mmCIF file of C-alpha atoms and ligand atoms in Angstrom:
data_model
loop_
_atom_site.group_PDB
_atom_site.id
_atom_site.type_symbol
_atom_site.label_atom_id
_atom_site.label_comp_id
_atom_site.label_asym_id
_atom_site.label_seq_id
_atom_site.Cartn_x
_atom_site.Cartn_y
_atom_site.Cartn_z
ATOM 1 C CA MET A 261 -40.294 -35.474 44.050
ATOM 2 C CA ASN A 262 -38.813 -32.009 43.702
ATOM 3 C CA LEU A 263 -39.651 -29.647 46.531
ATOM 4 C CA LYS A 264 -41.028 -26.203 45.693
ATOM 5 C CA ASN A 265 -39.621 -24.799 48.923
ATOM 6 C CA ASP A 266 -36.384 -26.408 50.094
ATOM 7 C CA LEU A 267 -35.082 -23.453 52.143
ATOM 8 C CA ILE A 268 -34.758 -25.481 55.309
ATOM 9 C CA LEU A 269 -32.771 -28.254 53.590
ATOM 10 C CA ARG A 270 -30.407 -25.753 52.023
ATOM 11 C CA ALA A 271 -29.960 -23.892 55.313
ATOM 12 C CA ALA A 272 -29.270 -27.210 57.074
ATOM 13 C CA ARG A 273 -26.551 -28.068 54.547
ATOM 14 C CA GLY A 274 -24.981 -24.616 54.821
ATOM 15 C CA GLU A 275 -26.050 -23.447 51.363
ATOM 16 C CA LYS A 276 -27.263 -19.934 50.575
ATOM 17 C CA THR A 277 -30.978 -19.140 50.988
ATOM 18 C CA GLU A 278 -33.035 -16.175 49.736
ATOM 19 C CA ARG A 279 -34.459 -15.743 53.224
ATOM 20 C CA THR A 280 -34.372 -17.394 56.643
ATOM 21 C CA PRO A 281 -36.523 -20.554 56.866
ATOM 22 C CA VAL A 282 -38.853 -20.882 59.863
ATOM 23 C CA TRP A 283 -40.816 -23.644 61.603
ATOM 24 C CA LEU A 284 -41.946 -24.143 65.202
ATOM 25 C CA MET A 285 -41.566 -26.996 67.629
ATOM 26 C CA ARG A 286 -45.074 -28.250 68.560
ATOM 27 C CA GLN A 287 -46.545 -26.338 65.628
ATOM 28 C CA ALA A 288 -49.064 -29.147 65.074
ATOM 29 C CA GLY A 289 -51.186 -29.140 68.151
ATOM 30 C CA ARG A 290 -53.391 -27.462 70.620
ATOM 31 C CA ILE A 291 -52.731 -23.853 69.600
ATOM 32 C CA LEU A 292 -54.755 -24.575 66.454
ATOM 33 C CA PRO A 293 -58.559 -24.766 66.728
ATOM 34 C CA GLU A 294 -58.340 -26.826 63.541
ATOM 35 C CA TYR A 295 -56.209 -29.413 65.420
ATOM 36 C CA ARG A 296 -58.588 -29.503 68.377
ATOM 37 C CA LYS A 297 -61.463 -30.192 66.017
ATOM 38 C CA VAL A 298 -59.764 -33.226 64.438
ATOM 39 C CA ARG A 299 -58.550 -34.378 67.860
ATOM 40 C CA GLU A 300 -62.153 -34.434 69.172
ATOM 41 C CA GLN A 301 -62.880 -37.303 66.804
ATOM 42 C CA LEU A 302 -60.522 -39.493 68.825
ATOM 43 C CA LYS A 303 -60.122 -38.447 72.431
ATOM 44 C CA ASP A 304 -57.453 -41.031 73.235
ATOM 45 C CA PHE A 305 -54.040 -39.576 72.294
ATOM 46 C CA VAL A 306 -52.323 -42.932 71.700
ATOM 47 C CA THR A 307 -55.107 -44.080 69.350
ATOM 48 C CA PHE A 308 -55.004 -40.713 67.608
ATOM 49 C CA VAL A 309 -51.256 -41.065 66.976
ATOM 50 C CA LYS A 310 -51.927 -44.564 65.582
ATOM 51 C CA THR A 311 -54.461 -43.323 63.030
ATOM 52 C CA PRO A 312 -52.389 -42.325 59.974
ATOM 53 C CA GLU A 313 -55.181 -40.377 58.190
ATOM 54 C CA LEU A 314 -55.700 -38.083 61.200
ATOM 55 C CA ALA A 315 -51.985 -37.785 62.026
ATOM 56 C CA ALA A 316 -51.288 -36.783 58.409
ATOM 57 C CA GLU A 317 -54.125 -34.258 58.427
ATOM 58 C CA VAL A 318 -52.829 -32.391 61.508
ATOM 59 C CA THR A 319 -49.259 -32.592 60.197
ATOM 60 C CA VAL A 320 -50.222 -30.518 57.158
ATOM 61 C CA GLN A 321 -52.435 -27.987 59.016
ATOM 62 C CA PRO A 322 -49.639 -25.633 60.187
ATOM 63 C CA VAL A 323 -48.266 -25.386 56.640
ATOM 64 C CA ASP A 324 -51.653 -24.134 55.396
ATOM 65 C CA ILE A 325 -52.525 -22.031 58.443
ATOM 66 C CA LEU A 326 -49.195 -20.623 59.678
ATOM 67 C CA GLY A 327 -47.147 -20.654 56.472
ATOM 68 C CA VAL A 328 -44.165 -22.454 58.020
ATOM 69 C CA ASP A 329 -41.327 -23.723 55.802
ATOM 70 C CA ALA A 330 -41.558 -27.353 56.981
ATOM 71 C CA ALA A 331 -44.088 -29.810 58.353
ATOM 72 C CA ILE A 332 -43.179 -32.112 61.258
ATOM 73 C CA ILE A 333 -44.854 -35.490 61.357
ATOM 74 C CA PHE A 334 -47.484 -35.634 64.094
ATOM 75 C CA SER A 335 -46.513 -38.364 66.528
ATOM 76 C CA ASP A 336 -44.769 -38.607 69.897
ATOM 77 C CA ILE A 337 -41.312 -39.604 71.079
ATOM 78 C CA LEU A 338 -42.896 -42.298 73.282
ATOM 79 C CA VAL A 339 -43.816 -44.559 70.363
ATOM 80 C CA ILE A 340 -40.329 -46.106 70.669
ATOM 81 C CA PRO A 341 -40.688 -47.320 74.288
ATOM 82 C CA GLU A 342 -44.058 -48.755 73.272
ATOM 83 C CA ALA A 343 -42.601 -50.601 70.280
ATOM 84 C CA MET A 344 -39.891 -51.981 72.595
ATOM 85 C CA GLY A 345 -42.501 -53.381 74.985
ATOM 86 C CA LEU A 346 -43.470 -50.554 77.347
ATOM 87 C CA PRO A 347 -46.913 -49.188 76.411
ATOM 88 C CA TYR A 348 -47.824 -45.635 77.509
ATOM 89 C CA LYS A 349 -50.964 -43.636 78.156
ATOM 90 C CA MET A 350 -51.387 -39.892 77.847
ATOM 91 C CA LEU A 351 -53.325 -38.681 80.877
ATOM 92 C CA GLU A 352 -55.423 -35.541 80.491
ATOM 93 C CA ALA A 353 -53.576 -32.531 81.972
ATOM 94 C CA LYS A 354 -50.933 -34.857 83.451
ATOM 95 C CA GLY A 355 -48.904 -36.139 80.519
ATOM 96 C CA PRO A 356 -47.360 -39.519 79.802
ATOM 97 C CA TRP A 357 -47.793 -42.515 82.068
ATOM 98 C CA PHE A 358 -46.250 -46.015 81.825
ATOM 99 C CA GLU A 359 -47.751 -48.980 83.631
ATOM 100 C CA LYS A 360 -44.492 -50.961 83.469
ATOM 101 C CA THR A 361 -41.061 -49.378 83.941
ATOM 102 C CA VAL A 362 -37.509 -50.705 83.703
ATOM 103 C CA LYS A 363 -36.061 -51.727 87.087
ATOM 104 C CA THR A 364 -33.790 -54.730 86.576
ATOM 105 C CA GLU A 365 -31.376 -56.137 84.035
ATOM 106 C CA LYS A 366 -33.969 -58.788 83.232
ATOM 107 C CA ASP A 367 -36.407 -55.997 82.324
ATOM 108 C CA VAL A 368 -33.842 -54.663 79.843
ATOM 109 C CA GLU A 369 -33.263 -58.140 78.368
ATOM 110 C CA GLN A 370 -36.991 -58.570 77.820
ATOM 111 C CA LEU A 371 -37.298 -55.388 75.770
ATOM 112 C CA ARG A 372 -37.291 -55.785 72.017
ATOM 113 C CA ILE A 373 -35.221 -53.807 69.546
ATOM 114 C CA ALA A 374 -37.899 -52.051 67.512
ATOM 115 C CA ASN A 375 -37.811 -52.115 63.733
ATOM 116 C CA GLY A 376 -39.570 -50.037 61.097
ATOM 117 C CA ASP A 377 -42.439 -52.539 60.749
ATOM 118 C CA ASP A 378 -43.396 -52.068 64.408
ATOM 119 C CA LEU A 379 -44.056 -48.418 63.656
ATOM 120 C CA SER A 380 -45.835 -48.738 60.322
ATOM 121 C CA TYR A 381 -48.565 -46.396 61.602
ATOM 122 C CA VAL A 382 -45.938 -43.612 61.652
ATOM 123 C CA THR A 383 -44.456 -44.471 58.254
ATOM 124 C CA ASP A 384 -47.990 -44.699 56.802
ATOM 125 C CA ALA A 385 -48.742 -41.237 58.233
ATOM 126 C CA ILE A 386 -45.515 -39.932 56.652
ATOM 127 C CA LYS A 387 -46.503 -41.320 53.234
ATOM 128 C CA LEU A 388 -49.961 -39.742 53.467
ATOM 129 C CA ALA A 389 -48.580 -36.402 54.690
ATOM 130 C CA LYS A 390 -46.056 -36.339 51.825
ATOM 131 C CA LYS A 391 -48.875 -36.919 49.370
ATOM 132 C CA GLU A 392 -50.952 -34.100 50.876
ATOM 133 C CA LEU A 393 -47.975 -31.740 51.002
ATOM 134 C CA ASN A 394 -47.363 -32.441 47.330
ATOM 135 C CA GLY A 395 -43.824 -31.027 47.452
ATOM 136 C CA ARG A 396 -44.814 -27.673 48.985
ATOM 137 C CA VAL A 397 -42.357 -27.935 51.907
ATOM 138 C CA PRO A 398 -40.074 -30.626 53.375
ATOM 139 C CA LEU A 399 -41.340 -33.042 56.033
ATOM 140 C CA ILE A 400 -39.373 -33.408 59.274
ATOM 141 C CA GLY A 401 -39.218 -36.845 60.896
ATOM 142 C CA PHE A 402 -38.168 -37.126 64.538
ATOM 143 C CA SER A 403 -37.323 -39.235 67.545
ATOM 144 C CA GLY A 404 -36.476 -38.688 71.168
ATOM 145 C CA ALA A 405 -32.815 -38.851 72.139
ATOM 146 C CA PRO A 406 -31.940 -42.154 73.845
ATOM 147 C CA TRP A 407 -31.316 -40.420 77.195
ATOM 148 C CA THR A 408 -34.701 -38.639 77.153
ATOM 149 C CA LEU A 409 -36.509 -41.901 76.296
ATOM 150 C CA PHE A 410 -34.501 -43.715 78.998
ATOM 151 C CA ALA A 411 -35.686 -41.078 81.488
ATOM 152 C CA TYR A 412 -39.363 -41.845 80.754
ATOM 153 C CA MET A 413 -38.815 -45.626 80.661
ATOM 154 C CA ILE A 414 -37.216 -45.651 84.129
ATOM 155 C CA GLU A 415 -39.331 -42.945 85.744
ATOM 156 C CA GLY A 416 -42.645 -44.054 84.206
ATOM 157 C CA SER A 417 -43.976 -40.513 83.873
ATOM 158 C CA GLY A 418 -42.886 -36.917 83.596
ATOM 159 C CA SER A 419 -40.982 -35.533 86.578
ATOM 160 C CA LYS A 420 -39.354 -32.290 87.681
ATOM 161 C CA THR A 421 -36.090 -34.010 88.576
ATOM 162 C CA PHE A 422 -36.161 -37.478 86.947
ATOM 163 C CA SER A 423 -34.391 -38.579 90.116
ATOM 164 C CA GLN A 424 -35.199 -42.279 89.543
ATOM 165 C CA ALA A 425 -33.656 -42.162 86.077
ATOM 166 C CA LYS A 426 -30.567 -40.342 87.387
ATOM 167 C CA LYS A 427 -30.340 -42.758 90.317
ATOM 168 C CA MET A 428 -30.032 -45.585 87.760
ATOM 169 C CA LEU A 429 -27.028 -43.858 86.127
ATOM 170 C CA TYR A 430 -25.239 -43.717 89.492
ATOM 171 C CA THR A 431 -26.289 -47.128 90.860
ATOM 172 C CA ASN A 432 -26.264 -49.302 87.749
ATOM 173 C CA PRO A 433 -24.276 -47.828 84.853
ATOM 174 C CA LYS A 434 -24.103 -51.270 83.228
ATOM 175 C CA LEU A 435 -27.885 -51.582 83.026
ATOM 176 C CA SER A 436 -28.061 -47.954 81.920
ATOM 177 C CA HIS A 437 -25.704 -48.520 79.000
ATOM 178 C CA ALA A 438 -27.457 -51.749 77.980
ATOM 179 C CA LEU A 439 -30.808 -49.952 77.891
ATOM 180 C CA LEU A 440 -29.429 -46.876 76.108
ATOM 181 C CA GLN A 441 -27.887 -49.130 73.450
ATOM 182 C CA LYS A 442 -31.197 -50.942 72.862
ATOM 183 C CA ILE A 443 -33.019 -47.620 72.553
ATOM 184 C CA THR A 444 -30.325 -46.355 70.167
ATOM 185 C CA ASP A 445 -30.564 -49.434 67.921
ATOM 186 C CA SER A 446 -34.367 -49.098 67.877
ATOM 187 C CA THR A 447 -34.137 -45.394 67.069
ATOM 188 C CA ILE A 448 -31.749 -45.957 64.156
ATOM 189 C CA ASN A 449 -34.160 -48.531 62.655
ATOM 190 C CA TYR A 450 -37.062 -46.156 63.225
ATOM 191 C CA LEU A 451 -35.432 -43.073 61.695
ATOM 192 C CA LYS A 452 -34.282 -45.099 58.677
ATOM 193 C CA ALA A 453 -37.876 -46.248 58.173
ATOM 194 C CA GLN A 454 -39.105 -42.643 58.430
ATOM 195 C CA ILE A 455 -36.591 -41.585 55.776
ATOM 196 C CA ALA A 456 -37.544 -44.508 53.493
ATOM 197 C CA ALA A 457 -41.189 -43.376 53.853
ATOM 198 C CA GLY A 458 -40.315 -39.821 52.781
ATOM 199 C CA ALA A 459 -38.966 -37.771 55.728
ATOM 200 C CA ASP A 460 -36.672 -35.104 54.212
ATOM 201 C CA LEU A 461 -34.723 -34.337 57.392
ATOM 202 C CA ILE A 462 -34.889 -35.451 61.011
ATOM 203 C CA GLN A 463 -34.733 -33.897 64.479
ATOM 204 C CA ILE A 464 -33.612 -35.624 67.669
ATOM 205 C CA PHE A 465 -35.300 -34.157 70.783
ATOM 206 C CA ASP A 466 -33.177 -34.386 73.947
ATOM 207 C CA SER A 467 -35.694 -32.638 76.191
ATOM 208 C CA TRP A 468 -34.053 -33.745 79.443
ATOM 209 C CA ALA A 469 -30.413 -33.150 78.491
ATOM 210 C CA GLY A 470 -30.146 -30.254 80.941
ATOM 211 C CA ILE A 471 -30.488 -32.319 84.104
ATOM 212 C CA LEU A 472 -27.200 -34.169 83.509
ATOM 213 C CA SER A 473 -23.693 -33.009 84.418
ATOM 214 C CA PRO A 474 -21.428 -32.304 81.426
ATOM 215 C CA GLU A 475 -19.557 -35.543 82.085
ATOM 216 C CA GLN A 476 -22.754 -37.589 82.380
ATOM 217 C CA TYR A 477 -24.092 -35.903 79.279
ATOM 218 C CA ASN A 478 -21.109 -37.085 77.244
ATOM 219 C CA GLU A 479 -21.269 -40.615 78.621
ATOM 220 C CA PHE A 480 -25.020 -41.283 78.712
ATOM 221 C CA SER A 481 -26.472 -39.003 76.059
ATOM 222 C CA LEU A 482 -24.175 -37.524 73.429
ATOM 223 C CA ARG A 483 -22.370 -40.820 72.802
ATOM 224 C CA TYR A 484 -25.665 -42.399 71.688
ATOM 225 C CA ILE A 485 -26.862 -39.365 69.711
ATOM 226 C CA SER A 486 -23.526 -39.507 67.921
ATOM 227 C CA GLN A 487 -24.114 -43.184 67.012
ATOM 228 C CA ILE A 488 -27.476 -42.189 65.509
ATOM 229 C CA CYS A 489 -25.896 -39.348 63.525
ATOM 230 C CA ASP A 490 -23.216 -41.723 62.192
ATOM 231 C CA ALA A 491 -25.877 -44.220 61.100
ATOM 232 C CA ILE A 492 -28.226 -41.739 59.393
ATOM 233 C CA THR A 493 -26.472 -40.535 56.277
ATOM 234 C CA LEU A 494 -29.173 -39.748 53.723
ATOM 235 C CA VAL A 495 -30.791 -36.602 55.160
ATOM 236 C CA PRO A 496 -29.789 -33.590 57.290
ATOM 237 C CA LYS A 497 -29.957 -34.091 61.056
ATOM 238 C CA ILE A 498 -30.998 -31.556 63.722
ATOM 239 C CA VAL A 499 -30.050 -32.183 67.360
ATOM 240 C CA PHE A 500 -31.950 -30.217 69.999
ATOM 241 C CA ALA A 501 -30.686 -30.684 73.557
ATOM 242 C CA LYS A 502 -32.783 -28.548 75.887
ATOM 243 C CA ASP A 503 -30.817 -26.651 78.574
ATOM 244 C CA ALA A 504 -27.530 -28.330 77.590
ATOM 245 C CA TYR A 505 -25.592 -25.052 77.307
ATOM 246 C CA PHE A 506 -22.564 -26.917 78.714
ATOM 247 C CA ALA A 507 -22.578 -29.356 75.764
ATOM 248 C CA ARG A 508 -22.460 -26.945 72.846
ATOM 249 C CA LYS A 509 -18.790 -27.436 72.076
ATOM 250 C CA ALA A 510 -18.992 -31.223 72.324
ATOM 251 C CA MET A 511 -22.083 -31.216 70.092
ATOM 252 C CA SER A 512 -20.188 -29.330 67.410
ATOM 253 C CA LYS A 513 -17.986 -32.420 66.968
ATOM 254 C CA ILE A 514 -20.689 -34.974 66.127
ATOM 255 C CA LYS A 515 -22.014 -35.666 62.632
ATOM 256 C CA CYS A 516 -25.157 -33.545 62.815
ATOM 257 C CA ASP A 517 -25.936 -30.647 60.467
ATOM 258 C CA VAL A 518 -27.989 -28.416 62.766
ATOM 259 C CA ILE A 519 -27.850 -27.665 66.500
ATOM 260 C CA GLY A 520 -31.015 -26.372 68.178
ATOM 261 C CA LEU A 521 -30.562 -23.718 70.864
ATOM 262 C CA ASP A 522 -32.951 -22.688 73.626
ATOM 263 C CA TRP A 523 -33.396 -19.119 74.865
ATOM 264 C CA THR A 524 -30.944 -19.483 77.749
ATOM 265 C CA MET A 525 -28.086 -19.766 75.260
ATOM 266 C CA ASP A 526 -26.456 -16.559 74.097
ATOM 267 C CA ILE A 527 -26.438 -16.481 70.301
ATOM 268 C CA ALA A 528 -22.966 -14.998 69.661
ATOM 269 C CA GLU A 529 -21.398 -17.190 72.349
ATOM 270 C CA SER A 530 -23.073 -20.280 70.824
ATOM 271 C CA ARG A 531 -21.682 -19.431 67.384
ATOM 272 C CA THR A 532 -18.185 -19.079 68.850
ATOM 273 C CA LEU A 533 -18.419 -22.362 70.756
ATOM 274 C CA ILE A 534 -19.965 -24.318 67.893
ATOM 275 C CA GLY A 535 -18.025 -22.784 64.993
ATOM 276 C CA LEU A 536 -19.087 -22.129 61.410
ATOM 277 C CA ASN A 537 -19.607 -25.718 60.237
ATOM 278 C CA LYS A 538 -23.054 -26.212 61.777
ATOM 279 C CA THR A 539 -26.371 -24.513 61.132
ATOM 280 C CA LEU A 540 -27.997 -23.080 64.261
ATOM 281 C CA GLN A 541 -31.736 -23.305 65.009
ATOM 282 C CA GLY A 542 -33.861 -21.429 67.527
ATOM 283 C CA ASN A 543 -34.140 -19.775 69.949
ATOM 284 C CA ALA A 544 -37.031 -17.464 70.899
ATOM 285 C CA ASP A 545 -38.635 -18.015 74.288
ATOM 286 C CA PRO A 546 -42.128 -19.457 73.611
ATOM 287 C CA CYS A 547 -43.386 -16.963 76.235
ATOM 288 C CA LEU A 548 -42.385 -14.101 73.921
ATOM 289 C CA LEU A 549 -45.548 -14.973 71.991
ATOM 290 C CA TYR A 550 -47.666 -13.849 74.964
ATOM 291 C CA ALA A 551 -46.329 -10.295 74.437
ATOM 292 C CA ASP A 552 -47.866 -7.478 72.372
ATOM 293 C CA TYR A 553 -47.230 -7.457 68.646
ATOM 294 C CA ASP A 554 -44.653 -4.644 68.777
ATOM 295 C CA VAL A 555 -42.610 -6.542 71.379
ATOM 296 C CA ILE A 556 -42.780 -9.775 69.356
ATOM 297 C CA LYS A 557 -41.568 -7.884 66.270
ATOM 298 C CA ARG A 558 -38.734 -6.112 68.101
ATOM 299 C CA GLU A 559 -37.439 -9.235 69.862
ATOM 300 C CA THR A 560 -37.764 -11.467 66.790
ATOM 301 C CA GLU A 561 -35.823 -8.982 64.664
ATOM 302 C CA LYS A 562 -33.171 -8.723 67.372
ATOM 303 C CA MET A 563 -32.836 -12.532 67.283
ATOM 304 C CA LEU A 564 -32.581 -12.563 63.471
ATOM 305 C CA ARG A 565 -29.869 -9.891 63.531
ATOM 306 C CA ALA A 566 -27.885 -11.813 66.147
ATOM 307 C CA PHE A 567 -27.980 -15.102 64.203
ATOM 308 C CA GLY A 568 -27.292 -13.409 60.862
ATOM 309 C CA PRO A 569 -28.459 -14.582 57.450
ATOM 310 C CA SER A 570 -26.392 -17.716 56.901
ATOM 311 C CA ARG A 571 -26.492 -21.183 58.450
ATOM 312 C CA TYR A 572 -29.646 -20.372 60.385
ATOM 313 C CA ILE A 573 -33.185 -21.785 60.805
ATOM 314 C CA ALA A 574 -35.587 -19.648 62.858
ATOM 315 C CA ASN A 575 -37.615 -21.429 65.538
ATOM 316 C CA LEU A 576 -38.506 -21.173 69.205
ATOM 317 C CA GLY A 577 -36.195 -22.428 71.945
ATOM 318 C CA HIS A 578 -38.750 -25.122 72.907
ATOM 319 C CA GLY A 579 -42.286 -26.143 71.919
ATOM 320 C CA LEU A 580 -45.215 -23.729 71.704
ATOM 321 C CA TYR A 581 -47.355 -23.535 74.825
ATOM 322 C CA PRO A 582 -50.969 -24.593 74.216
ATOM 323 C CA ASP A 583 -52.487 -21.263 75.343
ATOM 324 C CA THR A 584 -50.584 -19.206 72.752
ATOM 325 C CA GLU A 585 -52.776 -17.182 70.375
ATOM 326 C CA LYS A 586 -52.643 -18.527 66.855
ATOM 327 C CA ASP A 587 -52.491 -14.992 65.368
ATOM 328 C CA LYS A 588 -49.348 -14.229 67.347
ATOM 329 C CA VAL A 589 -47.709 -17.446 66.162
ATOM 330 C CA LYS A 590 -48.510 -16.477 62.575
ATOM 331 C CA PHE A 591 -47.138 -12.990 63.280
ATOM 332 C CA PHE A 592 -43.821 -14.491 64.460
ATOM 333 C CA VAL A 593 -43.584 -16.555 61.250
ATOM 334 C CA ASP A 594 -44.439 -13.524 59.086
ATOM 335 C CA THR A 595 -41.915 -11.340 60.933
ATOM 336 C CA VAL A 596 -39.119 -13.812 60.178
ATOM 337 C CA LYS A 597 -40.096 -14.002 56.524
ATOM 338 C CA GLU A 598 -40.421 -10.227 56.029
ATOM 339 C CA PHE A 599 -37.330 -9.151 57.940
ATOM 340 C CA SER A 600 -35.031 -11.741 56.395
ATOM 341 C CA THR A 601 -36.285 -10.942 52.888
ATOM 342 C CA GLU A 602 -35.803 -7.183 53.373
ATOM 343 C CA VAL A 603 -32.292 -7.224 54.783
ATOM 344 C CA ARG A 604 -30.847 -9.318 51.948
HETATM 345 O O1 CP3 B 999 -45.997 -30.359 66.255
HETATM 346 C C1 CP3 B 999 -45.090 -31.138 66.626
HETATM 347 O O2 CP3 B 999 -44.044 -30.718 67.142
HETATM 348 C C2 CP3 B 999 -45.230 -32.620 66.316
HETATM 349 C C3 CP3 B 999 -45.769 -33.436 67.341
HETATM 350 C C4 CP3 B 999 -45.062 -33.767 68.647
HETATM 351 C C5 CP3 B 999 -45.794 -34.159 69.792
HETATM 352 N N1 CP3 B 999 -44.898 -34.541 70.751
HETATM 353 C C6 CP3 B 999 -47.256 -34.209 69.906
HETATM 354 C C7 CP3 B 999 -47.886 -34.113 71.236
HETATM 355 C C8 CP3 B 999 -43.708 -33.849 68.975
HETATM 356 C C9 CP3 B 999 -42.499 -33.496 68.129
HETATM 357 C C10 CP3 B 999 -43.618 -34.354 70.307
HETATM 358 C C11 CP3 B 999 -42.336 -34.645 70.981
HETATM 359 C C12 CP3 B 999 -42.310 -34.908 72.422
HETATM 360 N N2 CP3 B 999 -43.206 -35.643 73.159
HETATM 361 C C13 CP3 B 999 -41.255 -34.525 73.283
HETATM 362 C C14 CP3 B 999 -40.015 -33.789 72.867
HETATM 363 C C15 CP3 B 999 -40.239 -32.336 72.710
HETATM 364 C C16 CP3 B 999 -40.457 -31.557 73.988
HETATM 365 O O3 CP3 B 999 -41.544 -30.977 74.097
HETATM 366 O O4 CP3 B 999 -39.557 -31.499 74.820
HETATM 367 C C17 CP3 B 999 -41.571 -34.989 74.579
HETATM 368 C C18 CP3 B 999 -40.753 -34.790 75.838
HETATM 369 C C19 CP3 B 999 -42.803 -35.712 74.480
HETATM 370 C C20 CP3 B 999 -43.518 -36.441 75.551
HETATM 371 C C21 CP3 B 999 -44.850 -35.835 75.791
HETATM 372 N N3 CP3 B 999 -45.928 -35.902 74.911
HETATM 373 C C22 CP3 B 999 -45.264 -35.087 76.908
HETATM 374 C C23 CP3 B 999 -44.373 -34.745 78.088
HETATM 375 C C24 CP3 B 999 -46.614 -34.734 76.697
HETATM 376 C C25 CP3 B 999 -47.562 -34.072 77.669
HETATM 377 C C26 CP3 B 999 -47.267 -32.639 77.887
HETATM 378 C C27 CP3 B 999 -47.868 -31.771 76.839
HETATM 379 O O5 CP3 B 999 -47.162 -30.947 76.265
HETATM 380 O O6 CP3 B 999 -49.087 -31.856 76.647
HETATM 381 C C28 CP3 B 999 -46.987 -35.219 75.418
HETATM 382 C C29 CP3 B 999 -48.304 -35.067 74.754
HETATM 383 C C30 CP3 B 999 -48.361 -34.500 73.392
HETATM 384 N N4 CP3 B 999 -47.511 -34.806 72.376
HETATM 385 C C31 CP3 B 999 -49.341 -33.595 72.922
HETATM 386 C C32 CP3 B 999 -49.048 -33.352 71.571
HETATM 387 C C33 CP3 B 999 -49.793 -32.477 70.611
HETATM 388 C C34 CP3 B 999 -50.515 -33.064 73.741
HETATM 389 C C35 CP3 B 999 -51.566 -34.094 73.864
HETATM 390 C C36 CP3 B 999 -52.897 -33.706 73.272
HETATM 391 O O7 CP3 B 999 -53.029 -33.194 72.160
HETATM 392 O O8 CP3 B 999 -53.865 -33.974 73.978
#
């Protein structure tokens, strides 16, 4: 189906756009009263994610309510560990929790390589969301980066340091590589299934990239992200590695189309390090949206000027915080649209 608004796809491929496209990480979620209302129907997060009708409904909400230029399928990165044999729970106010974790080589051997059929609840949600979007904007599919999923599968929960996961890299690199390869193979199958179901582009979230050294990052993270980018050829690929300022140059060499930046990364310096062959995405601090409207406008325009009009997708530098006012989020989106239309 032809898309009515394909700004984000054109920006990803480096083509000219009439204005800067904009979407927000975690746009579908708790900042929207409309999301909270649907979510009340099914309190358990994992069950909610596995209900395609509801997942599709909250996927489309931000397009209607915020006017963003893309939808992102409502799911979680942790569906892959589950499909491989490690089920998770989402604890209220605490985050993810795994009953079983990976400790030994036998544990790795026992994990399955997931395929698209294991995650049919996600591909069904994608098909429904595409139908509801009816070509208005593209749909973003996503996965966690192998390293970030590895971190949860070893640690068993969120952590400030992920010291257990890092300990595994130092004490058993062989097990680490075997597990990372299994996650990578599962992720490639999963992303291909998302694309077959209708995802128009994909993003890989490496939320815990920033706790590795540059050398470890190359060996245990980027190598596997690069395998995924080589395997996914049909749609544009966004790689977002949180806090990995040290990896920008290395990331510019892999076969992705877009590199996501967070707010700690200087925009001009990032462009110099990455070069002109990638689109950049980001990078407003989500906390900017706590500020008054005039500050949001000033800082957003400053960001847009620094990135310039070409090869750029506006976004935050990480996901929206749940206590952000919806009107301010909409104001950020509108500011991007107005400013980038006026200056061209
Ligand atoms: O709008 C979107 O961006 C799409 C949906 C989406 C969710 N999770 C829904 C969600 C996406 C893209 C994710 C990715 C995700 N999940 C990441 C990578 C991005 C990042 O934020 O760094 C990570 C690390 C996870 C794992 C995860 N899921 C954590 C750590 C938590 C708990 C912390 C939190 O923010 O609440 C979740 C839960 C989660 N995933 C929620 C949502 C809307 C909140 C649960 C709820 O609604 O009750």
